[in-house]
XYZ file of C-alpha atoms in Angstrom:
410
model
C 0.000 0.000 0.000
C 1.463 3.364 -0.949
C 1.913 6.217 1.481
C -0.737 8.200 -0.414
C -3.427 5.532 -0.240
C -2.897 4.380 3.323
C -5.973 4.948 5.508
C -5.638 8.207 7.396
C -7.649 10.229 9.834
C -10.085 12.487 8.005
C -12.156 14.159 10.685
C -11.656 17.258 12.745
C -9.320 16.769 15.710
C -11.070 15.001 16.082
C -14.642 14.470 15.176
C -13.845 10.955 14.015
C -16.202 8.005 14.294
C -13.480 5.390 14.174
C -13.141 4.016 17.709
C -10.051 4.983 19.624
C -7.669 2.463 21.053
C -7.176 3.601 24.625
C -8.639 0.317 25.807
C -5.650 -1.397 24.289
C -3.220 1.032 25.823
C -4.781 0.860 29.261
C -4.343 -2.865 29.094
C -0.577 -2.352 28.910
C -0.687 0.355 31.563
C -2.544 -2.030 33.833
C 0.073 -4.701 33.175
C 2.767 -2.257 34.073
C 0.924 -1.152 37.176
C 0.340 -4.774 38.123
C 4.094 -5.222 38.158
C 5.025 -1.720 39.258
C 2.745 -1.582 42.259
C 3.231 -5.006 43.786
C 4.248 -4.956 47.407
C 7.563 -6.747 47.112
C 10.416 -7.704 44.853
C 9.649 -11.422 45.013
C 6.143 -11.069 43.634
C 7.300 -8.693 40.896
C 10.057 -11.057 39.853
C 7.657 -14.012 39.798
C 5.182 -12.159 37.581
C 7.857 -11.093 35.143
C 9.740 -14.366 34.842
C 6.586 -16.481 34.639
C 4.977 -14.425 31.878
C 7.756 -12.716 29.943
C 8.072 -15.521 27.398
C 4.689 -14.450 26.017
C 6.046 -11.100 24.822
C 9.578 -12.197 23.943
C 8.404 -14.061 20.841
C 6.970 -10.865 19.328
C 9.668 -8.461 20.506
C 10.656 -5.521 18.273
C 14.104 -3.954 18.108
C 14.101 -0.182 18.613
C 16.724 1.697 16.632
C 19.475 2.964 18.910
C 18.726 0.687 21.872
C 21.063 -2.178 21.047
C 23.615 -1.276 23.740
C 21.454 -0.071 26.609
C 23.016 -0.552 30.042
C 21.415 -3.331 32.121
C 20.786 -1.022 35.088
C 18.185 1.747 34.713
C 20.150 3.749 37.272
C 22.700 4.340 34.506
C 20.197 6.325 32.417
C 21.115 9.954 32.942
C 17.983 12.044 33.407
C 15.706 9.039 33.842
C 14.161 6.930 31.094
C 11.253 6.948 28.650
C 8.661 4.451 27.502
C 6.432 4.838 24.455
C 3.088 3.107 24.861
C 0.795 2.931 21.854
C -2.640 1.472 21.203
C -3.207 0.087 17.718
C -6.625 -0.471 16.158
C -6.222 -4.037 14.925
C -9.592 -5.816 14.666
C -9.363 -8.978 16.761
C -11.913 -11.732 16.189
C -12.948 -11.733 19.846
C -13.852 -8.034 19.884
C -14.527 -6.829 16.344
C -18.303 -7.113 16.766
C -18.118 -4.087 19.093
C -16.614 -1.780 16.491
C -19.051 -1.846 13.598
C -17.817 -0.378 10.323
C -14.289 0.071 11.674
C -13.875 -3.704 11.470
C -16.288 -4.529 8.629
C -16.422 -1.522 6.303
C -14.074 0.451 4.104
C -11.965 1.536 7.093
C -11.183 -2.058 8.118
C -7.855 -2.197 6.266
C -4.621 -0.948 7.734
C -3.550 -0.369 11.306
C -3.267 2.998 13.036
C -1.554 3.895 16.297
C -4.551 5.830 17.600
C -3.320 6.306 21.184
C 0.252 7.421 21.822
C 1.824 8.098 25.202
C 5.347 9.025 26.203
C 5.923 8.002 29.819
C 8.903 9.725 31.416
C 10.291 8.378 34.697
C 12.761 10.818 36.217
C 15.841 10.332 38.330
C 15.528 10.621 42.115
C 13.258 11.969 43.382
C 11.190 9.776 41.069
C 8.425 11.518 39.164
C 6.242 10.148 36.360
C 4.961 12.306 33.513
C 2.603 10.824 30.919
C 2.280 12.901 27.736
C -0.604 12.114 25.333
C -0.260 12.971 21.636
C -3.434 13.706 19.599
C -3.946 11.244 16.775
C -4.317 14.008 14.175
C -1.093 15.787 15.187
C 0.838 16.656 12.013
C 4.484 15.616 12.301
C 7.372 14.364 10.174
C 7.546 10.560 10.006
C 11.224 9.574 9.777
C 12.693 6.732 7.756
C 12.295 3.626 9.926
C 13.390 0.029 9.914
C 10.296 -2.173 9.793
C 9.837 -5.676 11.251
C 11.358 -7.268 8.134
C 14.477 -5.140 8.299
C 13.460 -2.899 5.406
C 13.844 0.863 5.618
C 10.697 2.852 4.974
C 10.649 6.226 3.259
C 10.544 9.377 5.350
C 7.495 11.631 5.105
C 7.672 15.344 5.810
C 4.149 15.760 7.175
C 1.588 13.173 8.234
C -0.803 12.478 11.100
C 1.157 10.822 13.872
C -1.177 7.827 13.848
C 0.125 6.537 10.502
C 3.544 5.724 12.017
C 2.649 2.177 13.055
C 1.226 1.295 9.649
C 4.370 2.728 8.089
C 7.019 0.862 10.046
C 5.555 -0.773 13.137
C 6.340 -0.131 16.798
C 9.892 1.006 16.058
C 8.550 3.748 13.788
C 6.126 5.007 16.445
C 8.943 5.222 18.995
C 11.312 6.904 16.513
C 8.658 9.410 15.421
C 7.910 10.449 19.002
C 11.601 10.553 19.881
C 12.442 12.865 16.984
C 9.390 15.043 17.629
C 10.172 15.529 21.312
C 13.953 15.262 21.436
C 13.547 12.581 24.101
C 15.538 9.357 23.851
C 13.187 6.363 24.023
C 14.584 3.272 25.716
C 11.436 1.128 25.879
C 8.195 0.732 23.940
C 5.129 -1.475 23.672
C 1.968 -1.675 21.593
C -1.328 -3.346 22.425
C -4.524 -4.126 20.526
C -8.303 -3.897 20.999
C -10.221 -5.582 23.769
C -7.969 -5.739 26.817
C -9.774 -2.992 28.701
C -12.759 -5.309 29.111
C -10.764 -8.011 30.877
C -8.656 -5.571 32.872
C -11.565 -3.615 34.309
C -13.389 -6.848 35.104
C -10.302 -8.306 36.764
C -9.944 -5.377 39.159
C -13.659 -5.050 39.826
C -14.142 -1.932 37.725
C -12.749 1.593 37.710
C -14.489 4.520 39.407
C -15.285 7.518 37.209
C -17.238 10.726 37.743
C -19.595 12.509 35.339
C -20.336 16.166 35.967
C -23.129 15.960 33.373
C -24.704 13.019 31.503
C -23.124 11.346 28.491
C -25.227 9.928 25.687
C -23.175 9.058 22.620
C -24.922 7.246 19.778
C -21.632 6.438 18.072
C -20.266 4.340 20.943
C -23.596 3.412 22.533
C -22.591 4.989 25.845
C -25.494 6.266 27.966
C -24.565 7.359 31.509
C -26.176 9.651 34.054
C -24.345 12.354 35.975
C -22.658 11.222 39.175
C -20.221 8.546 40.276
C -20.026 5.214 38.474
C -17.945 2.051 38.611
C -17.421 0.956 35.015
C -16.184 -2.321 33.615
C -16.584 -4.547 30.590
C -18.062 -3.057 27.430
C -19.195 0.077 29.283
C -15.587 0.868 30.192
C -14.595 0.420 26.565
C -17.409 2.750 25.448
C -16.328 5.324 28.039
C -12.777 5.316 26.745
C -13.818 5.468 23.096
C -16.320 8.308 23.409
C -15.368 11.621 21.867
C -18.729 12.999 20.775
C -19.969 12.407 24.318
C -17.524 14.752 26.076
C -16.475 18.381 25.759
C -16.489 19.733 22.215
C -16.591 16.283 20.646
C -12.918 16.418 19.693
C -10.015 14.055 20.198
C -8.491 16.641 22.536
C -11.561 16.421 24.765
C -11.450 12.653 24.619
C -7.837 12.642 25.853
C -8.909 14.506 28.996
C -11.650 11.972 29.606
C -9.218 9.100 29.100
C -6.811 10.673 31.556
C -9.572 10.722 34.168
C -9.801 6.955 33.765
C -6.025 6.524 33.994
C -5.819 8.664 37.132
C -8.566 6.637 38.757
C -6.868 3.406 37.707
C -3.599 4.571 39.283
C -5.340 5.429 42.539
C -7.115 2.086 42.665
C -4.012 0.085 41.827
C -2.003 1.825 44.537
C -4.735 1.370 47.111
C -4.471 -1.595 49.452
C -7.592 -3.024 47.806
C -5.577 -4.045 44.768
C -1.987 -3.665 45.910
C -2.219 -6.478 48.407
C -4.143 -8.876 46.169
C -1.523 -11.038 44.455
C -4.041 -13.207 42.484
C -5.538 -10.047 40.982
C -2.055 -8.808 40.081
C -1.226 -12.074 38.353
C -4.509 -12.075 36.461
C -3.915 -8.535 35.235
C -0.404 -9.305 34.082
C -1.404 -12.515 32.336
C -4.347 -10.885 30.538
C -2.247 -8.089 29.137
C 0.894 -9.969 28.205
C -1.095 -12.265 25.941
C -1.758 -9.287 23.671
C 1.373 -7.173 24.042
C 4.076 -6.383 21.499
C 7.126 -5.079 23.346
C 10.527 -3.763 22.450
C 13.415 -6.177 22.922
C 14.748 -3.810 25.582
C 11.753 -4.855 27.694
C 10.999 -8.371 26.508
C 14.546 -9.736 26.644
C 15.371 -8.384 30.077
C 12.841 -9.337 32.761
C 15.020 -7.790 35.438
C 14.694 -4.424 33.695
C 10.922 -4.597 34.183
C 11.463 -5.445 37.846
C 13.849 -2.484 38.194
C 11.262 -0.187 36.637
C 8.657 -1.575 39.027
C 10.793 -0.879 42.053
C 11.750 2.563 40.762
C 8.223 3.916 40.442
C 6.034 2.008 42.880
C 6.298 4.656 45.628
C 5.891 7.815 43.554
C 3.379 10.173 45.268
C 0.149 10.884 43.433
C 1.140 14.552 43.188
C 4.131 13.524 41.095
C 2.209 11.322 38.660
C 1.089 13.872 36.065
C -0.906 13.359 32.866
C -0.401 16.021 30.195
C -1.644 16.680 26.679
C 1.067 17.563 24.187
C 0.401 21.264 23.438
C -0.986 22.015 19.987
C -2.367 24.705 17.730
C -4.921 24.321 14.959
C -3.263 23.455 11.662
C -3.385 26.666 9.559
C -3.686 24.567 6.385
C -6.384 22.183 7.594
C -8.726 22.868 10.505
C -9.283 19.115 10.818
C -5.737 18.700 12.159
C -3.426 20.109 14.824
C 0.254 21.048 14.787
C 2.788 21.291 17.634
C 2.803 24.387 19.814
C 6.587 24.462 19.845
C 7.006 27.214 22.440
C 4.761 25.523 25.015
C 6.267 22.103 24.247
C 9.772 23.454 24.843
C 8.689 24.824 28.237
C 7.165 21.448 29.124
C 10.278 19.453 28.194
C 12.502 21.945 30.040
C 10.438 21.506 33.219
C 10.577 17.720 32.866
C 14.360 17.862 32.334
C 14.687 19.873 35.559
C 12.886 17.057 37.388
C 10.548 19.705 38.711
C 7.179 19.068 40.288
C 4.797 20.092 37.502
C 1.890 22.437 38.144
C -0.906 22.512 35.557
C -2.255 26.051 35.271
C -4.803 25.489 32.498
C -8.348 26.104 33.710
C -10.771 23.774 31.986
C -13.704 25.233 30.066
C -16.928 23.897 28.607
C -14.947 22.702 25.582
C -12.674 20.381 27.567
C -13.407 16.726 28.197
C -13.309 17.017 31.996
C -13.670 19.482 34.807
C -11.375 19.445 37.842
C -12.967 19.051 41.258
C -11.313 18.933 44.661
C -8.003 17.096 45.116
C -8.574 13.481 46.071
C -8.439 13.166 49.892
C -8.137 9.372 49.930
C -4.568 9.040 48.708
C -2.186 7.225 51.025
C 0.811 8.821 49.333
C 2.542 11.658 51.168
C 3.699 14.871 49.516
C 7.258 14.931 48.292
C 9.286 16.684 51.036
C 11.850 17.758 48.423
C 9.244 19.787 46.485
C 10.145 23.395 47.292
C 9.170 26.576 45.442
C 12.530 26.355 43.670
C 11.644 23.080 41.940
C 7.931 23.518 41.339
C 7.305 24.738 37.790
C 4.025 26.213 36.594
C 3.413 25.018 33.048
C 2.033 27.356 30.356
C -1.756 27.546 30.510
C -1.946 26.075 26.993
C -0.919 22.692 28.407
C -3.876 20.672 29.655
C -3.706 17.892 32.209
C -3.925 16.861 35.833
C -2.094 14.894 38.471
C -3.266 11.595 39.923
C -3.926 13.499 43.168
C -6.726 15.462 41.504
C -10.268 14.279 40.941
C -11.708 15.101 37.531
C -15.212 14.517 36.226
C -16.334 13.995 32.635
C -17.744 17.089 30.975
C -20.468 15.081 29.303
C -22.960 16.020 26.646
C -25.763 14.347 24.714
C -25.233 13.621 21.021
């Protein structure tokens, strides 16, 4: 398939009916959390060694990671993981996705959800940056799974990278866009969110106003809900049902789910339940494509687990990559380079990040009071000198904050 005929996003950023893939990505996040948040080294090691063979067979080499040191402590400035959700239609789940898996859009694979997870040096902080699927970026020449080099493209939606050159191309695209070296990566497919949310007994979400989205079938009243199964998948896919109906609004809604998932996983309810941890890890690893830097070194995963398991909620921050409307096509967005530079500078300083953006009726969520139930304690090293207020064009929230969906009826 030529670069010109490959299926691409066509709707406003993004008023697109094609279902997103955050369910797939959350599956991998839940796997990681299942390992990351276990209460001891022995359990983490058991999970990794018992299940790692599942991902090793499908491991992908990332360009530039052939000689990574075996100890993550040797990574100056911390390390980065790219996590991407791809919209492959699996037999077990394709009935939920209508024309995406049966119609003219059923060919090709897009990386519809893209996260860069940065884990800093001590004191450990975690920053998760979401990239809109219609973000216009250069796609570099990449080595695909067969060892062939693909052609570079000067300007494409970021979500064509996987179809161009696989997981390696997604990681390389994000690395060159951000200037961040990527040591680890993984991709996951449709369906895992159903099993994950069922395995942990659901995830708690809040709706400030009702959501009724005919495109995903989601119909929820205002208030607090525990979602699992197909309803969780609908919640994560909805874009028409929140904010201005755009992909940017949907990212905020997805981040509410991720924040809630983090809080639940860290809570004693899940943290101390080893069978649940094992079930989560097993469910996800069956459908995970990982970089060789992860798959071939189980101890690296254990090191990552131990490095981040005690990070305070205030220092787990979810951000949207800052964008502007594409001046050539209002259906797309382009990088806001000035705001992005400020964000990466703050991350490089290992500063505690303060989101200053005040959500409006167009955003996917509203921010309520900080969550009072966290067991994590504030970072005593966070002083005014290393707390950085981000530009107000950067949307997001920390895991310590409670957000509620800014729902609407479509």
